[in-house]
């Protein structure tokens, strides 16, 4: 490959523990020419230091960047001290990667004074710049949580964000998805956000295909699991994750739900609501995927066997909530959990709902909330994405009934808007807020991210919106701020 720079996708870190963190890179000289890479493994050197000039190196080694995994490198660096910042880099020949900054979680019994958390989701390359990531990097968070739709499966392979979207070049094969990740990760602002702090990540649908559920896509393609396997493998190859890899050739089944503790301040329950879910209820004729339906006209919505998380993941979540000693229990997941009927209603049967979100799985939502209540876990917070809107909501077991002692607020939900992906007009969102008592705030005309300041006493959430998603130099403004007090679920402004 001559003298071409091998670290065109930057570096990243993630999955932080109190004594370890995963560092990542991929050897790729041209983000649009992955197929031109030689079928050879590269010996990539890595270093982790206590200072950004690498005068005090605490760990180093060599890792193999193998062609079978797109020349990606995942190093689980262990033996680190808790609650401190580190710097890391990779080297191949004379080439040195950008320097990334990362940190470990606090010790298990520590109660940190503060956690600054950035939360983002839904960054379709076709619909704007990644200015939000520039501001995430500038905020110097301790941790970034990404809630899905890191890539979208279609759009021309190009290294500039277009002024208007072109629906072409849909991804189907492993090579397609690798190229898509390379395209997205070539963006300097996204790289900067990865270089600034460790990430915890989950996926949603567009990492594979719009509105897929379990083993079924919109096309009802009988070979869909082959596509899912390719997409899941590419996800692993491009994320700083600590996963148990499936057997060779079985990437269609890859567990990504995980738990992360930030000392005794916070426990993150990172969920997967795509891989194990039941198919969407009452789909359009002759295809899979979502639709909008009136509850009384879709009997399947009331089927208690329909799951969102799958039984194994639900039991795992229940166990994690019950055993938690954390002050804040944070469900880090994909989509809006609050009820969001599209029409006014007098009873649950009158609601009109979108079947791809939690509204399409009301019995699974009730099962989750029953487990949450039974666990008596402290201060549940629900973080959401997917719907390209800011929402703040108060979650109870029965969203159609007034709040009462028997229907108390169990958790507070903060749903972040998209980094770029478009949404509905604000006037329609205001109608949603007026019709749905669980939702206290909604804003769909802004792209951006969430910034949370979590302390033992309170969790403060800022909805941060861009002035202009088409402008890479866009400024930002806080659209709204909410506070949740320790021991008092619900919203305060």
Short mmCIF file of C-alpha atoms in Angstrom, two decimals:
data_model
loop_
_atom_site.label_atom_id
_atom_site.label_comp_id
_atom_site.label_asym_id
_atom_site.label_seq_id
_atom_site.Cartn_x
_atom_site.Cartn_y
_atom_site.Cartn_z
CA UNK A 1 0.00 0.00 0.00
CA UNK A 2 3.05 2.24 -0.24
CA UNK A 3 3.26 5.15 2.17
CA UNK A 4 -0.51 5.56 2.60
CA UNK A 5 -1.54 6.24 6.17
CA UNK A 6 -2.95 3.02 7.72
CA UNK A 7 -5.06 4.64 10.48
CA UNK A 8 -7.60 6.43 8.29
CA UNK A 9 -10.46 5.49 10.65
CA UNK A 10 -8.80 6.79 13.80
CA UNK A 11 -8.92 4.94 17.10
CA UNK A 12 -11.55 4.27 19.76
CA UNK A 13 -11.97 2.85 23.24
CA UNK A 14 -14.87 1.40 25.14
CA UNK A 15 -16.40 -1.13 27.52
CA UNK A 16 -14.64 0.40 30.56
CA UNK A 17 -14.23 -1.61 33.74
CA UNK A 18 -12.50 -0.53 36.93
CA UNK A 19 -9.28 -2.27 35.82
CA UNK A 20 -9.61 -2.56 32.05
CA UNK A 21 -10.71 -0.92 28.84
CA UNK A 22 -10.88 -2.06 25.21
CA UNK A 23 -8.88 -0.06 22.66
CA UNK A 24 -9.63 -0.36 18.94
CA UNK A 25 -8.40 0.52 15.49
CA UNK A 26 -8.65 -0.85 11.97
CA UNK A 27 -5.82 -0.90 9.48
CA UNK A 28 -7.22 0.69 6.34
CA UNK A 29 -5.41 3.05 4.02
CA UNK A 30 -8.40 4.24 1.99
CA UNK A 31 -11.87 4.20 3.56
CA UNK A 32 -13.47 3.63 0.16
CA UNK A 33 -11.11 0.82 -0.90
CA UNK A 34 -11.34 -1.89 1.72
CA UNK A 35 -11.22 -4.58 -0.95
CA UNK A 36 -7.75 -3.39 -1.96
CA UNK A 37 -6.24 -4.45 1.39
CA UNK A 38 -3.89 -7.45 1.10
CA UNK A 39 -5.07 -10.76 2.58
CA UNK A 40 -2.29 -10.65 5.17
CA UNK A 41 -2.21 -10.10 8.92
CA UNK A 42 -0.38 -7.04 10.24
CA UNK A 43 1.51 -6.92 13.53
CA UNK A 44 0.23 -3.72 15.14
CA UNK A 45 1.99 -2.30 18.19
CA UNK A 46 0.01 -0.53 20.91
CA UNK A 47 0.81 1.53 23.98
CA UNK A 48 -1.18 2.86 26.93
CA UNK A 49 0.27 5.62 29.08
CA UNK A 50 -0.58 7.75 32.08
CA UNK A 51 0.24 10.91 30.13
CA UNK A 52 -0.47 12.07 26.60
CA UNK A 53 3.24 12.35 25.75
CA UNK A 54 3.73 8.67 26.59
CA UNK A 55 6.50 9.24 29.11
CA UNK A 56 4.88 6.87 31.61
CA UNK A 57 3.80 3.82 29.64
CA UNK A 58 1.84 1.33 31.76
CA UNK A 59 0.98 -1.29 29.13
CA UNK A 60 2.14 -2.19 25.65
CA UNK A 61 2.14 -5.08 23.25
CA UNK A 62 1.54 -6.31 19.73
CA UNK A 63 -1.79 -7.38 18.28
CA UNK A 64 -2.60 -9.10 15.01
CA UNK A 65 -4.82 -7.25 12.54
CA UNK A 66 -6.20 -10.21 10.60
CA UNK A 67 -8.00 -9.99 7.25
CA UNK A 68 -10.72 -12.34 8.54
CA UNK A 69 -11.88 -9.46 10.80
CA UNK A 70 -11.21 -6.62 8.33
CA UNK A 71 -7.77 -5.95 9.85
CA UNK A 72 -9.47 -4.66 13.00
CA UNK A 73 -7.68 -4.67 16.34
CA UNK A 74 -9.35 -5.11 19.72
CA UNK A 75 -7.06 -5.04 22.74
CA UNK A 76 -8.54 -5.59 26.19
CA UNK A 77 -6.01 -3.69 28.27
CA UNK A 78 -6.08 -5.03 31.83
CA UNK A 79 -4.23 -4.28 35.05
CA UNK A 80 -5.16 -0.60 35.00
CA UNK A 81 -5.92 1.58 38.03
CA UNK A 82 -9.54 2.49 38.71
CA UNK A 83 -11.02 5.94 38.09
CA UNK A 84 -8.21 7.45 36.08
CA UNK A 85 -7.52 8.74 32.60
CA UNK A 86 -5.13 7.09 30.18
CA UNK A 87 -3.87 7.79 26.66
CA UNK A 88 -3.34 5.17 23.97
CA UNK A 89 -2.04 4.80 20.43
CA UNK A 90 -1.20 2.20 17.79
CA UNK A 91 1.80 1.88 15.48
CA UNK A 92 2.40 0.05 12.21
CA UNK A 93 5.84 0.39 10.75
CA UNK A 94 6.71 4.09 11.01
CA UNK A 95 3.07 5.17 11.09
CA UNK A 96 1.57 6.28 14.42
CA UNK A 97 -2.16 6.51 14.98
CA UNK A 98 -3.95 9.50 16.49
CA UNK A 99 -3.81 9.50 20.28
CA UNK A 100 -7.00 8.58 22.07
CA UNK A 101 -7.98 9.43 25.61
CA UNK A 102 -9.78 6.87 27.72
CA UNK A 103 -10.51 6.09 31.33
CA UNK A 104 -11.41 3.31 33.68
CA UNK A 105 -14.51 3.08 35.82
CA UNK A 106 -14.28 3.76 39.55
CA UNK A 107 -13.66 0.91 41.97
CA UNK A 108 -16.67 -1.22 42.83
CA UNK A 109 -17.12 0.23 46.32
CA UNK A 110 -16.38 3.86 45.40
CA UNK A 111 -19.04 6.58 45.26
CA UNK A 112 -17.80 9.10 42.67
CA UNK A 113 -18.74 12.75 43.01
CA UNK A 114 -19.83 13.00 39.40
CA UNK A 115 -20.25 11.31 36.03
CA UNK A 116 -20.51 13.38 32.87
CA UNK A 117 -22.27 11.28 30.24
CA UNK A 118 -22.91 12.12 26.58
CA UNK A 119 -25.67 10.19 24.79
CA UNK A 120 -26.18 10.03 21.02
CA UNK A 121 -27.96 7.97 18.35
CA UNK A 122 -29.15 7.88 14.73
CA UNK A 123 -26.49 9.43 12.50
CA UNK A 124 -27.54 8.90 8.88
CA UNK A 125 -24.66 10.13 6.73
CA UNK A 126 -27.09 11.41 4.11
CA UNK A 127 -28.91 13.96 6.27
CA UNK A 128 -26.30 16.31 7.68
CA UNK A 129 -22.89 16.75 9.22
CA UNK A 130 -21.52 15.30 12.43
CA UNK A 131 -21.26 18.65 14.18
CA UNK A 132 -22.91 17.03 17.21
CA UNK A 133 -19.85 14.84 17.66
CA UNK A 134 -17.56 17.86 17.57
CA UNK A 135 -19.52 19.28 20.49
CA UNK A 136 -19.53 15.94 22.31
CA UNK A 137 -15.73 15.89 22.10
CA UNK A 138 -15.55 19.50 23.30
CA UNK A 139 -17.73 18.65 26.32
CA UNK A 140 -14.98 16.24 27.54
CA UNK A 141 -17.38 13.62 28.90
CA UNK A 142 -16.27 10.76 31.11
CA UNK A 143 -18.27 8.35 28.99
CA UNK A 144 -20.30 8.29 25.76
CA UNK A 145 -23.33 6.03 25.31
CA UNK A 146 -24.43 5.37 21.74
CA UNK A 147 -27.94 3.93 21.48
CA UNK A 148 -28.06 2.59 17.94
CA UNK A 149 -28.22 3.43 14.24
CA UNK A 150 -24.50 4.15 14.12
CA UNK A 151 -24.73 3.45 10.40
CA UNK A 152 -27.64 3.35 8.00
CA UNK A 153 -27.75 0.65 5.39
CA UNK A 154 -28.11 2.85 2.29
CA UNK A 155 -26.55 5.83 0.54
CA UNK A 156 -23.71 6.43 -1.93
CA UNK A 157 -20.25 5.59 -0.66
CA UNK A 158 -18.70 9.05 -0.42
CA UNK A 159 -16.58 10.89 2.11
CA UNK A 160 -18.56 14.14 2.18
CA UNK A 161 -21.99 14.56 3.68
CA UNK A 162 -24.31 15.44 0.78
CA UNK A 163 -26.73 18.35 0.69
CA UNK A 164 -29.59 15.98 -0.13
CA UNK A 165 -30.08 12.27 0.35
CA UNK A 166 -29.82 9.76 -2.47
CA UNK A 167 -31.33 6.35 -1.80
CA UNK A 168 -28.91 3.94 -3.45
CA UNK A 169 -26.19 1.40 -2.70
CA UNK A 170 -28.01 -0.59 -0.04
CA UNK A 171 -25.74 -2.80 2.06
CA UNK A 172 -26.30 -6.56 1.97
CA UNK A 173 -22.92 -8.31 2.15
CA UNK A 174 -20.06 -8.29 4.62
CA UNK A 175 -18.01 -6.20 2.19
CA UNK A 176 -20.90 -3.72 1.91
CA UNK A 177 -21.23 -3.27 5.66
CA UNK A 178 -17.46 -2.95 6.11
CA UNK A 179 -17.42 -0.20 3.51
CA UNK A 180 -20.36 1.51 5.20
CA UNK A 181 -18.63 1.58 8.58
CA UNK A 182 -15.44 2.83 6.98
CA UNK A 183 -17.36 5.64 5.29
CA UNK A 184 -18.95 6.74 8.56
CA UNK A 185 -15.82 6.37 10.67
CA UNK A 186 -13.82 8.48 8.22
CA UNK A 187 -15.61 11.58 9.54
CA UNK A 188 -13.17 13.69 11.61
CA UNK A 189 -15.81 14.87 14.08
CA UNK A 190 -16.97 11.33 14.80
CA UNK A 191 -13.33 10.32 15.23
CA UNK A 192 -12.84 13.20 17.66
CA UNK A 193 -15.73 12.00 19.83
CA UNK A 194 -14.19 8.53 19.91
CA UNK A 195 -10.78 9.99 20.77
CA UNK A 196 -12.22 11.97 23.68
CA UNK A 197 -13.62 9.25 25.94
CA UNK A 198 -14.59 5.57 26.15
CA UNK A 199 -17.91 4.51 24.63
CA UNK A 200 -20.55 1.95 25.50
CA UNK A 201 -22.64 0.98 22.49
CA UNK A 202 -25.68 -0.96 21.44
CA UNK A 203 -27.33 -1.35 18.06
CA UNK A 204 -30.78 -0.74 16.64
CA UNK A 205 -32.21 -1.72 13.26
CA UNK A 206 -30.22 0.25 10.69
CA UNK A 207 -26.96 -1.48 11.54
CA UNK A 208 -28.67 -4.30 9.60
CA UNK A 209 -31.93 -3.26 7.87
CA UNK A 210 -34.86 -0.99 8.57
CA UNK A 211 -37.37 -2.41 11.08
CA UNK A 212 -35.93 -5.90 11.15
CA UNK A 213 -37.02 -8.07 14.04
CA UNK A 214 -35.17 -11.20 15.08
CA UNK A 215 -34.81 -13.29 11.90
CA UNK A 216 -37.22 -11.32 9.71
CA UNK A 217 -36.84 -8.22 7.56
CA UNK A 218 -39.32 -6.07 5.65
CA UNK A 219 -38.72 -8.04 2.46
CA UNK A 220 -39.46 -11.39 4.17
CA UNK A 221 -36.22 -12.63 2.65
CA UNK A 222 -35.76 -16.30 3.59
CA UNK A 223 -31.97 -15.75 3.64
CA UNK A 224 -32.12 -12.72 5.91
CA UNK A 225 -29.99 -14.37 8.62
CA UNK A 226 -27.06 -14.35 6.20
CA UNK A 227 -27.41 -10.59 5.90
CA UNK A 228 -27.76 -10.26 9.68
CA UNK A 229 -24.59 -12.28 10.19
CA UNK A 230 -22.65 -10.01 7.84
CA UNK A 231 -23.95 -6.89 9.58
CA UNK A 232 -23.27 -8.22 13.07
CA UNK A 233 -19.73 -9.17 12.13
CA UNK A 234 -19.06 -5.72 10.69
CA UNK A 235 -20.48 -4.15 13.87
CA UNK A 236 -17.99 -6.11 15.96
CA UNK A 237 -15.13 -5.28 13.61
CA UNK A 238 -15.74 -1.53 14.01
CA UNK A 239 -16.70 -1.10 17.66
CA UNK A 240 -14.56 -0.96 20.83
CA UNK A 241 -16.53 -3.75 22.49
CA UNK A 242 -15.68 -6.62 24.82
CA UNK A 243 -17.71 -9.50 23.43
CA UNK A 244 -17.52 -13.26 23.44
CA UNK A 245 -17.27 -13.93 19.73
CA UNK A 246 -19.56 -16.58 18.27
CA UNK A 247 -18.21 -19.66 16.60
CA UNK A 248 -16.71 -19.04 13.15
CA UNK A 249 -19.48 -18.63 10.63
CA UNK A 250 -22.11 -17.96 13.32
CA UNK A 251 -22.04 -14.17 13.60
CA UNK A 252 -25.82 -14.16 13.13
CA UNK A 253 -25.96 -14.91 16.86
CA UNK A 254 -23.85 -12.50 18.88
CA UNK A 255 -24.78 -11.39 22.38
CA UNK A 256 -24.20 -7.68 22.94
CA UNK A 257 -26.29 -6.94 26.04
CA UNK A 258 -23.92 -6.11 28.89
CA UNK A 259 -23.70 -4.45 32.27
CA UNK A 260 -21.29 -1.72 33.36
CA UNK A 261 -20.83 -0.33 36.85
CA UNK A 262 -19.54 3.17 37.55
CA UNK A 263 -18.61 2.46 41.13
CA UNK A 264 -21.71 2.72 43.29
CA UNK A 265 -22.90 5.82 41.45
CA UNK A 266 -24.42 4.16 38.38
CA UNK A 267 -25.09 0.81 36.82
CA UNK A 268 -25.67 0.71 33.06
CA UNK A 269 -27.91 -2.09 31.81
CA UNK A 270 -27.14 -2.05 28.07
CA UNK A 271 -29.94 -3.80 26.18
CA UNK A 272 -30.50 -5.39 22.77
CA UNK A 273 -34.10 -4.98 21.62
CA UNK A 274 -33.60 -6.27 18.05
CA UNK A 275 -32.04 -9.74 18.04
CA UNK A 276 -34.54 -11.57 20.25
CA UNK A 277 -37.83 -9.72 19.76
CA UNK A 278 -41.05 -11.14 18.40
CA UNK A 279 -42.01 -10.05 14.90
CA UNK A 280 -43.98 -6.81 14.72
CA UNK A 281 -47.69 -7.23 15.28
CA UNK A 282 -50.20 -6.76 12.44
CA UNK A 283 -47.67 -5.90 9.71
CA UNK A 284 -48.68 -4.56 6.31
CA UNK A 285 -49.82 -7.14 3.78
CA UNK A 286 -47.11 -9.33 2.29
CA UNK A 287 -44.19 -7.76 4.11
CA UNK A 288 -42.59 -7.52 7.52
CA UNK A 289 -41.70 -4.48 9.56
CA UNK A 290 -43.73 -1.84 11.32
CA UNK A 291 -47.07 -0.15 10.85
CA UNK A 292 -49.38 2.12 12.82
CA UNK A 293 -52.40 0.30 14.24
CA UNK A 294 -55.32 0.94 16.59
CA UNK A 295 -54.90 -1.24 19.64
CA UNK A 296 -58.42 -2.70 19.56
CA UNK A 297 -57.93 -3.73 15.90
CA UNK A 298 -54.71 -5.68 16.53
CA UNK A 299 -55.28 -8.55 18.97
CA UNK A 300 -51.63 -9.61 18.74
CA UNK A 301 -50.59 -6.55 20.74
CA UNK A 302 -52.21 -8.13 23.81
CA UNK A 303 -50.43 -11.48 23.44
CA UNK A 304 -48.34 -12.00 26.61
CA UNK A 305 -45.99 -14.34 24.74
CA UNK A 306 -44.68 -11.52 22.54
CA UNK A 307 -41.28 -10.40 23.77
CA UNK A 308 -39.01 -7.44 23.11
CA UNK A 309 -35.86 -8.65 24.89
CA UNK A 310 -36.28 -12.43 24.87
CA UNK A 311 -36.64 -14.44 28.04
CA UNK A 312 -32.93 -14.90 28.74
CA UNK A 313 -32.16 -11.18 28.43
CA UNK A 314 -35.21 -10.25 30.53
CA UNK A 315 -34.08 -12.60 33.33
CA UNK A 316 -30.58 -11.15 33.07
CA UNK A 317 -32.01 -7.65 33.41
CA UNK A 318 -34.12 -8.63 36.41
CA UNK A 319 -31.06 -10.15 38.09
CA UNK A 320 -28.97 -7.06 37.38
CA UNK A 321 -31.60 -4.73 38.81
CA UNK A 322 -32.19 -6.87 41.90
CA UNK A 323 -28.49 -7.18 42.69
CA UNK A 324 -27.64 -3.55 41.98
CA UNK A 325 -26.14 -1.41 44.74
CA UNK A 326 -25.92 1.61 42.46
CA UNK A 327 -27.50 4.96 43.26
CA UNK A 328 -28.74 5.27 39.64
CA UNK A 329 -29.83 2.33 37.50
CA UNK A 330 -29.65 3.33 33.85
CA UNK A 331 -31.42 1.28 31.19
CA UNK A 332 -29.36 2.06 28.12
CA UNK A 333 -31.57 1.01 25.21
CA UNK A 334 -32.81 1.84 21.77
CA UNK A 335 -36.30 3.26 21.56
CA UNK A 336 -38.94 5.34 23.34
CA UNK A 337 -40.51 3.42 26.21
CA UNK A 338 -43.22 5.93 27.12
CA UNK A 339 -46.61 5.39 25.53
CA UNK A 340 -46.94 7.63 22.47
CA UNK A 341 -50.40 7.27 20.94
CA UNK A 342 -50.82 9.03 17.61
CA UNK A 343 -54.47 9.88 18.35
CA UNK A 344 -56.42 11.05 21.41
CA UNK A 345 -57.68 8.16 23.55
CA UNK A 346 -59.98 7.42 26.45
CA UNK A 347 -58.71 3.91 27.06
CA UNK A 348 -55.77 1.74 26.04
CA UNK A 349 -57.91 0.14 23.34
CA UNK A 350 -58.36 3.51 21.62
CA UNK A 351 -54.65 4.23 21.17
CA UNK A 352 -53.05 4.20 17.75
CA UNK A 353 -49.42 3.12 18.02
CA UNK A 354 -46.28 2.49 16.00
CA UNK A 355 -45.58 -1.22 16.20
CA UNK A 356 -41.77 -1.13 15.97
CA UNK A 357 -41.28 0.63 19.32
CA UNK A 358 -42.23 -0.37 22.86
CA UNK A 359 -45.84 0.62 22.07
CA UNK A 360 -45.86 -2.36 19.71
CA UNK A 361 -44.84 -4.64 22.58
CA UNK A 362 -47.05 -3.48 25.47
CA UNK A 363 -47.04 -6.79 27.33
CA UNK A 364 -43.25 -6.98 27.14
CA UNK A 365 -43.09 -3.41 28.44
CA UNK A 366 -45.37 -4.36 31.33
CA UNK A 367 -43.14 -7.37 32.07
CA UNK A 368 -40.08 -5.12 32.17
CA UNK A 369 -41.77 -2.57 34.42
CA UNK A 370 -43.07 -5.28 36.75
CA UNK A 371 -39.53 -6.56 37.11
CA UNK A 372 -38.24 -3.05 37.66
CA UNK A 373 -40.77 -2.46 40.45
CA UNK A 374 -40.08 -5.83 42.07
CA UNK A 375 -36.32 -5.26 42.06
CA UNK A 376 -36.59 -2.10 44.16
CA UNK A 377 -33.51 -0.84 42.31
CA UNK A 378 -32.69 2.76 43.18
CA UNK A 379 -33.47 5.63 40.83
CA UNK A 380 -34.21 3.98 37.48
CA UNK A 381 -33.41 6.13 34.46
CA UNK A 382 -34.29 5.04 30.93
CA UNK A 383 -32.17 6.37 28.07
CA UNK A 384 -33.64 6.06 24.58
CA UNK A 385 -33.05 7.01 20.95
CA UNK A 386 -34.46 5.82 17.61
CA UNK A 387 -37.35 8.30 17.18
CA UNK A 388 -35.23 11.34 16.20
CA UNK A 389 -36.77 13.53 18.89
CA UNK A 390 -36.12 14.77 22.38
CA UNK A 391 -38.69 13.42 24.83
CA UNK A 392 -38.82 13.60 28.63
CA UNK A 393 -41.31 11.23 30.24
CA UNK A 394 -42.45 9.74 33.52
CA UNK A 395 -42.97 5.98 33.31
CA UNK A 396 -45.60 4.05 35.23
CA UNK A 397 -47.00 0.53 34.82
CA UNK A 398 -50.24 1.68 33.22
CA UNK A 399 -49.66 4.71 30.98
CA UNK A 400 -53.36 5.17 30.16
CA UNK A 401 -54.40 5.60 33.81
CA UNK A 402 -53.84 8.64 36.02
CA UNK A 403 -50.92 8.58 38.41
CA UNK A 404 -51.84 7.19 41.84
CA UNK A 405 -50.42 5.11 44.64
CA UNK A 406 -51.29 2.01 42.64
CA UNK A 407 -49.87 3.51 39.42
CA UNK A 408 -46.88 5.43 40.68
CA UNK A 409 -44.01 6.78 38.62
CA UNK A 410 -41.42 3.99 38.46
CA UNK A 411 -38.76 5.58 36.27
CA UNK A 412 -37.82 8.71 34.39
CA UNK A 413 -37.10 8.51 30.67
CA UNK A 414 -34.89 10.74 28.57
CA UNK A 415 -35.03 10.14 24.84
CA UNK A 416 -32.38 11.85 22.73
CA UNK A 417 -32.83 13.29 19.29
CA UNK A 418 -30.76 12.13 16.33
CA UNK A 419 -27.29 13.28 15.37
CA UNK A 420 -28.55 13.88 11.81
CA UNK A 421 -31.58 11.75 10.91
CA UNK A 422 -34.75 13.77 10.17
CA UNK A 423 -37.99 13.76 12.11
CA UNK A 424 -41.60 14.97 12.03
CA UNK A 425 -42.71 18.64 12.27
CA UNK A 426 -42.60 20.14 15.75
CA UNK A 427 -46.34 20.91 15.64
CA UNK A 428 -47.08 17.18 15.38
CA UNK A 429 -44.77 16.41 18.30
CA UNK A 430 -46.59 19.00 20.41
CA UNK A 431 -49.81 17.12 19.65
CA UNK A 432 -48.18 13.90 20.87
CA UNK A 433 -47.18 15.58 24.12
CA UNK A 434 -50.71 16.91 24.64
CA UNK A 435 -52.30 13.49 23.98
CA UNK A 436 -49.96 11.31 26.06
CA UNK A 437 -49.86 11.99 29.80
CA UNK A 438 -46.56 10.14 30.34
CA UNK A 439 -44.69 12.49 27.99
CA UNK A 440 -43.97 15.88 29.55
CA UNK A 441 -41.75 17.39 26.84
CA UNK A 442 -41.08 16.80 23.16
CA UNK A 443 -38.89 18.46 20.56
CA UNK A 444 -38.44 17.04 17.07
CA UNK A 445 -37.14 20.02 15.09
CA UNK A 446 -33.60 19.81 16.46
CA UNK A 447 -30.75 17.42 15.84
CA UNK A 448 -28.16 16.97 18.57
CA UNK A 449 -27.41 14.87 21.67
CA UNK A 450 -27.96 14.61 25.40
CA UNK A 451 -25.50 15.55 28.11
CA UNK A 452 -26.10 14.16 31.60
CA UNK A 453 -24.47 15.30 34.83
CA UNK A 454 -24.98 12.52 37.37
CA UNK A 455 -24.14 12.96 41.05
CA UNK A 456 -25.22 11.04 44.16
CA UNK A 457 -27.86 13.70 44.79
CA UNK A 458 -29.34 14.25 41.33
CA UNK A 459 -29.23 13.46 37.62
CA UNK A 460 -29.39 16.52 35.38
CA UNK A 461 -30.13 16.04 31.70
CA UNK A 462 -29.49 18.69 29.05
CA UNK A 463 -31.12 18.35 25.62
CA UNK A 464 -28.51 19.94 23.36
CA UNK A 465 -29.63 21.01 19.87
CA UNK A 466 -27.65 22.10 16.82
CA UNK A 467 -28.37 25.41 15.16
CA UNK A 468 -27.93 23.85 11.70
CA UNK A 469 -27.21 20.17 11.10
CA UNK A 470 -26.00 20.96 7.56
CA UNK A 471 -23.19 23.15 8.90
CA UNK A 472 -20.16 21.29 10.25
CA UNK A 473 -19.28 24.45 12.21
CA UNK A 474 -22.78 24.76 13.70
CA UNK A 475 -23.21 26.16 17.15
CA UNK A 476 -25.42 24.59 19.82
CA UNK A 477 -28.03 25.67 22.34
CA UNK A 478 -29.66 23.86 25.23
CA UNK A 479 -33.29 23.18 24.31
CA UNK A 480 -34.32 22.05 27.80
CA UNK A 481 -32.86 20.87 31.10
CA UNK A 482 -34.44 18.44 33.56
CA UNK A 483 -33.41 17.29 37.03
CA UNK A 484 -34.28 14.01 38.74
CA UNK A 485 -33.64 14.04 42.47
CA UNK A 486 -32.29 11.01 44.32
CA UNK A 487 -35.22 9.00 45.69
CA UNK A 488 -37.86 11.00 43.79
CA UNK A 489 -38.67 9.61 40.34
CA UNK A 490 -40.07 12.22 37.99
CA UNK A 491 -39.09 15.39 36.22
CA UNK A 492 -38.14 18.79 37.56
CA UNK A 493 -37.18 21.76 35.36
#
